[in-house]
mmCIF file of C-alpha atoms in Angstrom:
data_model
loop_
_atom_site.group_PDB
_atom_site.id
_atom_site.type_symbol
_atom_site.label_atom_id
_atom_site.label_comp_id
_atom_site.label_asym_id
_atom_site.label_seq_id
_atom_site.Cartn_x
_atom_site.Cartn_y
_atom_site.Cartn_z
ATOM 1 C CA UNK Y 339 23.229 -24.892 -3.561
ATOM 2 C CA UNK Y 340 26.485 -23.096 -4.195
ATOM 3 C CA UNK Y 341 26.901 -19.749 -2.537
ATOM 4 C CA UNK Y 342 28.188 -16.699 -4.371
ATOM 5 C CA UNK Y 343 30.949 -14.601 -2.937
ATOM 6 C CA UNK Y 344 29.451 -11.501 -1.386
ATOM 7 C CA UNK Y 345 31.970 -8.650 -1.178
ATOM 8 C CA UNK Y 346 30.646 -5.198 -0.660
ATOM 9 C CA UNK Y 347 31.652 -1.639 0.047
ATOM 10 C CA UNK Y 348 30.266 1.825 -0.206
ATOM 11 C CA UNK Y 349 32.290 4.968 -0.765
ATOM 12 C CA UNK Y 350 30.570 7.876 0.887
ATOM 13 C CA UNK Y 351 31.232 11.178 2.617
ATOM 14 C CA UNK Y 352 29.865 11.790 6.097
ATOM 15 C CA UNK Y 353 27.560 14.594 4.948
ATOM 16 C CA UNK Y 354 27.077 14.372 1.194
ATOM 17 C CA UNK Y 355 26.850 10.915 -0.313
ATOM 18 C CA UNK Y 356 29.322 10.090 -3.051
ATOM 19 C CA UNK Y 357 27.697 7.407 -5.180
ATOM 20 C CA UNK Y 358 29.657 5.662 -7.915
ATOM 21 C CA UNK Y 359 27.749 5.757 -11.179
ATOM 22 C CA UNK Y 360 29.771 2.940 -12.745
ATOM 23 C CA UNK Y 361 29.458 0.287 -10.032
ATOM 24 C CA UNK Y 362 29.684 -3.221 -11.446
ATOM 25 C CA UNK Y 363 26.433 -5.026 -10.721
ATOM 26 C CA UNK Y 364 26.099 -8.781 -10.446
ATOM 27 C CA UNK Y 365 22.523 -9.473 -11.624
ATOM 28 C CA UNK Y 366 20.147 -11.039 -9.166
ATOM 29 C CA UNK Y 367 18.435 -14.126 -10.529
ATOM 30 C CA UNK Y 368 15.235 -16.026 -9.882
ATOM 31 C CA UNK Y 369 14.925 -19.694 -10.769
ATOM 32 C CA UNK Y 370 11.717 -21.721 -10.760
ATOM 33 C CA UNK Y 371 9.104 -19.802 -8.726
ATOM 34 C CA UNK Y 372 9.237 -20.802 -5.089
ATOM 35 C CA UNK Y 373 12.619 -22.524 -5.320
ATOM 36 C CA UNK Y 374 16.263 -21.483 -5.294
ATOM 37 C CA UNK Y 375 15.674 -17.738 -5.357
ATOM 38 C CA UNK Y 376 19.035 -15.980 -5.236
ATOM 39 C CA UNK Y 377 19.725 -12.337 -4.439
ATOM 40 C CA UNK Y 378 23.061 -11.110 -5.798
ATOM 41 C CA UNK Y 379 24.287 -7.610 -4.942
ATOM 42 C CA UNK Y 380 27.143 -5.503 -6.374
ATOM 43 C CA UNK Y 381 30.477 -7.260 -6.247
ATOM 44 C CA UNK Y 382 32.783 -4.535 -4.951
ATOM 45 C CA UNK Y 383 36.081 -4.538 -3.097
ATOM 46 C CA UNK Y 384 36.190 -3.988 0.647
ATOM 47 C CA UNK Y 385 33.954 -4.777 3.550
ATOM 48 C CA UNK Y 386 31.007 -2.651 4.655
ATOM 49 C CA UNK Y 387 27.504 -3.115 6.068
ATOM 50 C CA UNK Y 388 26.114 -0.813 3.344
ATOM 51 C CA UNK Y 389 26.266 -1.421 -0.406
ATOM 52 C CA UNK Y 390 25.963 1.334 -2.995
ATOM 53 C CA UNK Y 391 23.617 0.461 -5.844
ATOM 54 C CA UNK Y 392 24.351 3.636 -7.812
ATOM 55 C CA UNK Y 393 21.792 6.034 -9.244
ATOM 56 C CA UNK Y 394 18.642 5.592 -11.321
ATOM 57 C CA UNK Y 395 15.464 7.435 -12.249
ATOM 58 C CA UNK Y 396 12.443 6.917 -10.006
ATOM 59 C CA UNK Y 397 9.587 5.951 -12.372
ATOM 60 C CA UNK Y 398 6.944 7.551 -10.150
ATOM 61 C CA UNK Y 399 8.490 11.021 -9.863
ATOM 62 C CA UNK Y 400 11.071 11.140 -12.622
ATOM 63 C CA UNK Y 401 13.682 12.198 -10.042
ATOM 64 C CA UNK Y 402 17.257 10.934 -9.972
ATOM 65 C CA UNK Y 403 17.576 8.746 -6.881
ATOM 66 C CA UNK Y 404 20.265 6.687 -5.164
ATOM 67 C CA UNK Y 405 20.031 3.109 -3.999
ATOM 68 C CA UNK Y 406 21.589 1.466 -0.952
ATOM 69 C CA UNK Y 407 21.409 -2.096 0.369
ATOM 70 C CA UNK Y 408 21.783 -2.333 4.143
ATOM 71 C CA UNK Y 409 23.049 -5.661 5.437
ATOM 72 C CA UNK Y 410 21.949 -7.203 8.739
ATOM 73 C CA UNK Y 411 24.913 -9.448 9.592
ATOM 74 C CA UNK Y 412 25.033 -12.284 12.049
ATOM 75 C CA UNK Y 413 26.966 -11.558 15.227
ATOM 76 C CA UNK Y 414 30.627 -12.321 14.678
ATOM 77 C CA UNK Y 415 30.674 -10.939 11.149
ATOM 78 C CA UNK Y 416 33.304 -8.193 10.981
ATOM 79 C CA UNK Y 417 33.262 -4.963 9.017
ATOM 80 C CA UNK Y 418 35.575 -2.031 8.674
ATOM 81 C CA UNK Y 419 35.491 -0.010 11.942
ATOM 82 C CA UNK Y 420 34.236 3.547 12.050
ATOM 83 C CA UNK Y 421 31.201 3.125 9.816
ATOM 84 C CA UNK Y 422 28.017 4.787 11.004
ATOM 85 C CA UNK Y 423 24.369 4.114 10.411
ATOM 86 C CA UNK Y 424 24.031 4.484 6.669
ATOM 87 C CA UNK Y 425 24.796 6.638 3.640
ATOM 88 C CA UNK Y 426 25.320 9.735 5.740
ATOM 89 C CA UNK Y 427 27.923 8.087 7.948
ATOM 90 C CA UNK Y 428 28.407 8.365 11.693
ATOM 91 C CA UNK Y 429 26.950 11.317 13.504
ATOM 92 C CA UNK Y 430 24.109 12.009 11.062
ATOM 93 C CA UNK Y 431 21.616 10.958 13.719
ATOM 94 C CA UNK Y 432 23.752 11.724 16.745
ATOM 95 C CA UNK Y 433 24.532 8.024 16.911
ATOM 96 C CA UNK Y 434 27.325 8.338 19.441
ATOM 97 C CA UNK Y 435 25.330 10.336 21.979
ATOM 98 C CA UNK Y 436 21.749 9.223 21.401
ATOM 99 C CA UNK Y 437 22.116 5.670 20.093
ATOM 100 C CA UNK Y 438 20.343 6.289 16.810
ATOM 101 C CA UNK Y 439 21.342 7.105 13.271
ATOM 102 C CA UNK Y 440 19.552 7.928 10.037
ATOM 103 C CA UNK Y 441 20.300 6.734 6.545
ATOM 104 C CA UNK Y 442 20.682 10.468 5.894
ATOM 105 C CA UNK Y 443 19.406 13.499 7.804
ATOM 106 C CA UNK Y 444 15.941 14.366 6.512
ATOM 107 C CA UNK Y 445 15.638 11.317 4.237
ATOM 108 C CA UNK Y 446 12.144 10.055 5.067
ATOM 109 C CA UNK Y 447 8.832 9.143 3.470
ATOM 110 C CA UNK Y 448 6.768 12.078 2.225
ATOM 111 C CA UNK Y 449 4.073 9.924 0.634
ATOM 112 C CA UNK Y 450 2.375 6.780 1.925
ATOM 113 C CA UNK Y 451 2.852 3.660 -0.220
ATOM 114 C CA UNK Y 452 1.530 0.178 0.416
ATOM 115 C CA UNK Y 453 3.728 -2.917 0.251
ATOM 116 C CA UNK Y 454 3.427 -6.601 -0.597
ATOM 117 C CA UNK Y 455 4.947 -9.798 0.782
ATOM 118 C CA UNK Y 456 5.437 -13.233 -0.721
ATOM 119 C CA UNK Y 457 5.592 -15.394 2.400
ATOM 120 C CA UNK Y 458 6.898 -18.612 0.803
ATOM 121 C CA UNK Y 459 9.751 -19.866 3.008
ATOM 122 C CA UNK Y 460 11.636 -23.032 3.887
ATOM 123 C CA UNK Y 461 11.064 -22.796 7.647
ATOM 124 C CA UNK Y 462 7.321 -23.326 7.763
ATOM 125 C CA UNK Y 463 6.354 -19.820 8.858
ATOM 126 C CA UNK Y 464 2.686 -19.338 7.998
ATOM 127 C CA UNK Y 465 1.600 -16.614 5.599
ATOM 128 C CA UNK Y 466 -0.645 -15.036 8.228
ATOM 129 C CA UNK Y 467 2.162 -14.984 10.792
ATOM 130 C CA UNK Y 468 4.602 -13.322 8.369
ATOM 131 C CA UNK Y 469 2.105 -10.642 7.324
ATOM 132 C CA UNK Y 470 0.848 -10.024 10.867
ATOM 133 C CA UNK Y 471 4.394 -9.734 12.258
ATOM 134 C CA UNK Y 472 5.464 -7.282 9.572
ATOM 135 C CA UNK Y 473 2.275 -5.255 10.033
ATOM 136 C CA UNK Y 474 2.561 -5.081 13.822
ATOM 137 C CA UNK Y 475 6.221 -4.078 13.516
ATOM 138 C CA UNK Y 476 5.288 -1.278 11.111
ATOM 139 C CA UNK Y 477 2.724 -0.028 13.629
ATOM 140 C CA UNK Y 478 5.219 -0.252 16.485
ATOM 141 C CA UNK Y 479 7.601 2.087 14.667
ATOM 142 C CA UNK Y 480 4.761 4.414 13.706
ATOM 143 C CA UNK Y 481 3.480 4.593 17.270
ATOM 144 C CA UNK Y 482 6.968 5.641 18.351
ATOM 145 C CA UNK Y 483 7.096 8.234 15.573
ATOM 146 C CA UNK Y 484 4.129 9.897 17.226
ATOM 147 C CA UNK Y 485 5.811 9.777 20.607
ATOM 148 C CA UNK Y 486 3.707 6.817 21.759
ATOM 149 C CA UNK Y 487 5.158 3.344 22.236
ATOM 150 C CA UNK Y 488 2.043 1.422 23.267
ATOM 151 C CA UNK Y 489 -1.080 3.388 22.577
ATOM 152 C CA UNK Y 490 -2.869 5.201 19.801
ATOM 153 C CA UNK Y 491 -1.422 4.673 16.335
ATOM 154 C CA UNK Y 492 1.067 7.339 15.315
ATOM 155 C CA UNK Y 493 2.138 8.520 11.896
ATOM 156 C CA UNK Y 494 1.180 6.470 8.826
ATOM 157 C CA UNK Y 495 4.561 5.998 7.159
ATOM 158 C CA UNK Y 496 4.632 2.727 5.209
ATOM 159 C CA UNK Y 497 0.962 2.120 4.492
ATOM 160 C CA UNK Y 498 -0.650 -1.324 4.390
ATOM 161 C CA UNK Y 499 0.776 -4.706 3.480
ATOM 162 C CA UNK Y 500 -0.833 -7.558 1.587
ATOM 163 C CA UNK Y 501 0.069 -11.122 0.684
ATOM 164 C CA UNK Y 502 0.839 -12.056 -2.899
ATOM 165 C CA UNK Y 503 1.684 -15.224 -4.806
ATOM 166 C CA UNK Y 504 3.555 -13.187 -7.415
ATOM 167 C CA UNK Y 505 7.290 -13.858 -7.622
ATOM 168 C CA UNK Y 506 9.009 -10.742 -6.246
ATOM 169 C CA UNK Y 507 12.406 -9.334 -7.214
ATOM 170 C CA UNK Y 508 14.475 -6.907 -5.115
ATOM 171 C CA UNK Y 509 15.453 -3.880 -7.170
ATOM 172 C CA UNK Y 510 19.236 -3.689 -7.212
ATOM 173 C CA UNK Y 511 19.633 -1.520 -10.313
ATOM 174 C CA UNK Y 512 16.645 0.843 -10.263
ATOM 175 C CA UNK Y 513 13.323 1.270 -8.420
ATOM 176 C CA UNK Y 514 10.173 -0.153 -9.992
ATOM 177 C CA UNK Y 515 7.498 1.558 -7.901
ATOM 178 C CA UNK Y 516 6.705 -1.524 -5.792
ATOM 179 C CA UNK Y 517 7.760 -2.175 -2.177
ATOM 180 C CA UNK Y 518 8.469 -5.903 -1.906
ATOM 181 C CA UNK Y 519 9.236 -8.403 0.877
ATOM 182 C CA UNK Y 520 10.202 -12.040 0.383
ATOM 183 C CA UNK Y 521 12.509 -14.906 1.391
ATOM 184 C CA UNK Y 522 15.480 -15.927 -0.765
ATOM 185 C CA UNK Y 523 19.081 -17.086 -0.799
ATOM 186 C CA UNK Y 524 21.312 -14.065 -0.140
ATOM 187 C CA UNK Y 525 24.737 -14.660 -1.628
ATOM 188 C CA UNK Y 526 26.634 -14.351 1.636
ATOM 189 C CA UNK Y 527 26.478 -16.774 4.527
ATOM 190 C CA UNK Y 528 26.690 -13.961 7.110
ATOM 191 C CA UNK Y 529 23.746 -11.908 5.830
ATOM 192 C CA UNK Y 530 20.544 -12.573 7.777
ATOM 193 C CA UNK Y 531 18.542 -10.059 5.757
ATOM 194 C CA UNK Y 532 18.982 -7.170 3.338
ATOM 195 C CA UNK Y 533 16.851 -4.043 3.018
ATOM 196 C CA UNK Y 534 17.212 -2.002 -0.154
ATOM 197 C CA UNK Y 535 16.202 1.647 0.017
ATOM 198 C CA UNK Y 536 15.984 4.100 -2.887
ATOM 199 C CA UNK Y 537 15.749 7.835 -2.329
ATOM 200 C CA UNK Y 538 17.438 11.220 -2.283
ATOM 201 C CA UNK Y 539 20.155 11.203 0.376
ATOM 202 C CA UNK Y 540 22.236 14.283 -0.463
ATOM 203 C CA UNK Y 541 21.586 17.981 -0.929
ATOM 204 C CA UNK Y 542 19.551 20.096 1.510
ATOM 205 C CA UNK Y 543 17.967 17.886 4.217
ATOM 206 C CA UNK Y 544 14.493 19.297 3.500
ATOM 207 C CA UNK Y 545 14.749 18.039 -0.087
ATOM 208 C CA UNK Y 546 15.760 14.494 0.839
ATOM 209 C CA UNK Y 547 13.201 11.692 0.751
ATOM 210 C CA UNK Y 548 12.653 7.944 0.444
ATOM 211 C CA UNK Y 549 10.835 6.589 -2.604
ATOM 212 C CA UNK Y 550 11.047 2.783 -2.411
ATOM 213 C CA UNK Y 551 12.131 -0.178 -0.279
ATOM 214 C CA UNK Y 552 12.565 -3.916 -0.772
ATOM 215 C CA UNK Y 553 13.386 -6.518 1.871
ATOM 216 C CA UNK Y 554 14.857 -10.003 1.589
ATOM 217 C CA UNK Y 555 15.235 -12.570 4.396
ATOM 218 C CA UNK Y 556 17.855 -15.274 3.893
ATOM 219 C CA UNK Y 557 16.054 -18.586 3.561
ATOM 220 C CA UNK Y 558 19.038 -20.893 3.044
ATOM 221 C CA UNK Y 559 21.655 -20.196 5.711
ATOM 222 C CA UNK Y 560 19.180 -19.579 8.526
ATOM 223 C CA UNK Y 561 16.193 -21.366 10.014
ATOM 224 C CA UNK Y 562 13.348 -19.052 11.036
ATOM 225 C CA UNK Y 563 10.964 -19.406 13.957
ATOM 226 C CA UNK Y 564 7.852 -17.657 15.217
ATOM 227 C CA UNK Y 565 9.340 -17.617 18.713
ATOM 228 C CA UNK Y 566 13.044 -18.003 19.476
ATOM 229 C CA UNK Y 567 12.217 -18.202 23.185
ATOM 230 C CA UNK Y 568 10.868 -21.661 22.372
ATOM 231 C CA UNK Y 569 13.328 -22.487 19.563
ATOM 232 C CA UNK Y 570 16.546 -20.671 20.543
ATOM 233 C CA UNK Y 571 18.657 -22.302 17.834
ATOM 234 C CA UNK Y 572 16.670 -20.500 15.135
ATOM 235 C CA UNK Y 573 16.346 -16.899 13.992
ATOM 236 C CA UNK Y 574 13.385 -15.036 15.487
ATOM 237 C CA UNK Y 575 11.427 -13.509 12.591
ATOM 238 C CA UNK Y 576 9.905 -10.691 14.642
ATOM 239 C CA UNK Y 577 13.326 -9.787 16.056
ATOM 240 C CA UNK Y 578 14.785 -9.351 12.558
ATOM 241 C CA UNK Y 579 11.739 -7.966 10.742
ATOM 242 C CA UNK Y 580 11.305 -4.959 13.036
ATOM 243 C CA UNK Y 581 14.984 -4.058 12.570
ATOM 244 C CA UNK Y 582 14.675 -4.240 8.782
ATOM 245 C CA UNK Y 583 11.539 -2.095 8.831
ATOM 246 C CA UNK Y 584 13.507 0.555 10.688
ATOM 247 C CA UNK Y 585 15.737 0.825 7.610
ATOM 248 C CA UNK Y 586 12.670 1.023 5.375
ATOM 249 C CA UNK Y 587 11.539 4.057 7.381
ATOM 250 C CA UNK Y 588 14.952 5.778 7.167
ATOM 251 C CA UNK Y 589 16.769 4.525 10.247
ATOM 252 C CA UNK Y 590 20.428 3.487 10.111
ATOM 253 C CA UNK Y 591 22.706 1.510 12.418
ATOM 254 C CA UNK Y 592 23.748 3.336 15.589
ATOM 255 C CA UNK Y 593 27.212 3.175 17.105
ATOM 256 C CA UNK Y 594 28.335 -0.370 17.907
ATOM 257 C CA UNK Y 595 28.280 0.486 21.618
ATOM 258 C CA UNK Y 596 24.463 0.759 21.437
ATOM 259 C CA UNK Y 597 23.881 -2.961 21.830
ATOM 260 C CA UNK Y 598 20.346 -2.754 23.277
ATOM 261 C CA UNK Y 599 18.801 -0.903 20.352
ATOM 262 C CA UNK Y 600 16.564 -2.584 17.811
ATOM 263 C CA UNK Y 601 18.749 -0.956 15.141
ATOM 264 C CA UNK Y 602 22.003 -2.421 16.522
ATOM 265 C CA UNK Y 603 23.639 -3.858 13.437
ATOM 266 C CA UNK Y 604 24.263 -7.461 14.598
ATOM 267 C CA UNK Y 605 21.904 -10.299 15.506
ATOM 268 C CA UNK Y 606 22.064 -14.013 16.196
ATOM 269 C CA UNK Y 607 19.886 -17.087 16.638
ATOM 270 C CA UNK Y 608 17.751 -17.078 19.763
ATOM 271 C CA UNK Y 609 17.808 -13.301 20.119
ATOM 272 C CA UNK Y 610 14.492 -11.570 20.881
ATOM 273 C CA UNK Y 611 15.454 -8.224 22.468
ATOM 274 C CA UNK Y 612 15.051 -6.332 19.185
ATOM 275 C CA UNK Y 613 11.309 -6.979 19.298
ATOM 276 C CA UNK Y 614 10.852 -3.973 21.597
ATOM 277 C CA UNK Y 615 12.102 -0.560 20.525
ATOM 278 C CA UNK Y 616 14.704 0.888 22.874
ATOM 279 C CA UNK Y 617 15.128 4.537 23.914
ATOM 280 C CA UNK Y 618 17.502 5.361 21.069
ATOM 281 C CA UNK Y 619 15.198 3.818 18.466
ATOM 282 C CA UNK Y 620 12.238 5.783 19.808
ATOM 283 C CA UNK Y 621 14.149 9.073 19.953
ATOM 284 C CA UNK Y 622 15.439 8.542 16.430
ATOM 285 C CA UNK Y 623 12.158 7.720 14.676
ATOM 286 C CA UNK Y 624 10.331 10.443 16.617
ATOM 287 C CA UNK Y 625 12.965 12.956 15.559
ATOM 288 C CA UNK Y 626 12.819 11.912 11.908
ATOM 289 C CA UNK Y 627 9.022 12.095 11.640
#
């Protein structure tokens, strides 16, 4: 399968997000269900781990919201230096001092919405394993949000997940009211996964919120495994999924010196250390919720 050229950039201020309203979008496409699914994102000049998707109206609330796609690149992929965790830029979550960052200060879930996952993949991961891993990773973040890492369940942030056979489509132009997870071909060989988050990221922090998320795992350039400790040449699904779910909850990428954090922006085959939240991850999610 031919790969599209994936160039991306986001123009944003470090406090208030500046979102282009006329960004040129390359439509994402879906071929025959279960085969050759391709996710195409905005083709924009530059090089950044965050892609602006512009603005749209949230169908659930009628509010004007902004969309961002956060890229999880393979180690060795280079981006422009100086970029922080997300739309708000460096420092919005005290990234330099505390090893955490937010997509934007105060941008979090204020309602609980369930999510769905189509587990069809080329690596043989079972449907139960995919759902169970995503669910346990959601709980791990929510335990930390309540100040507990291994113990009683903390805040209910993302709701419950369920398997579906329905063909899912990541929302790159506007939210559709459904939180979706699936495997596809991401049009860049360095992108392990992409999480798309829609919400309000500017204005007073108390008025900011998240309204939708979608998540895509690259199923063409990477082989996935249930346990990279056993298959170190493949990408550990748990290791990547828990990182992506941090974005879905409002977490950004910390400073690049924070290499032990689950939200550290890079990953590679055989890596498993992201499975366990580190001190910066815990401080960040606990501070946000």
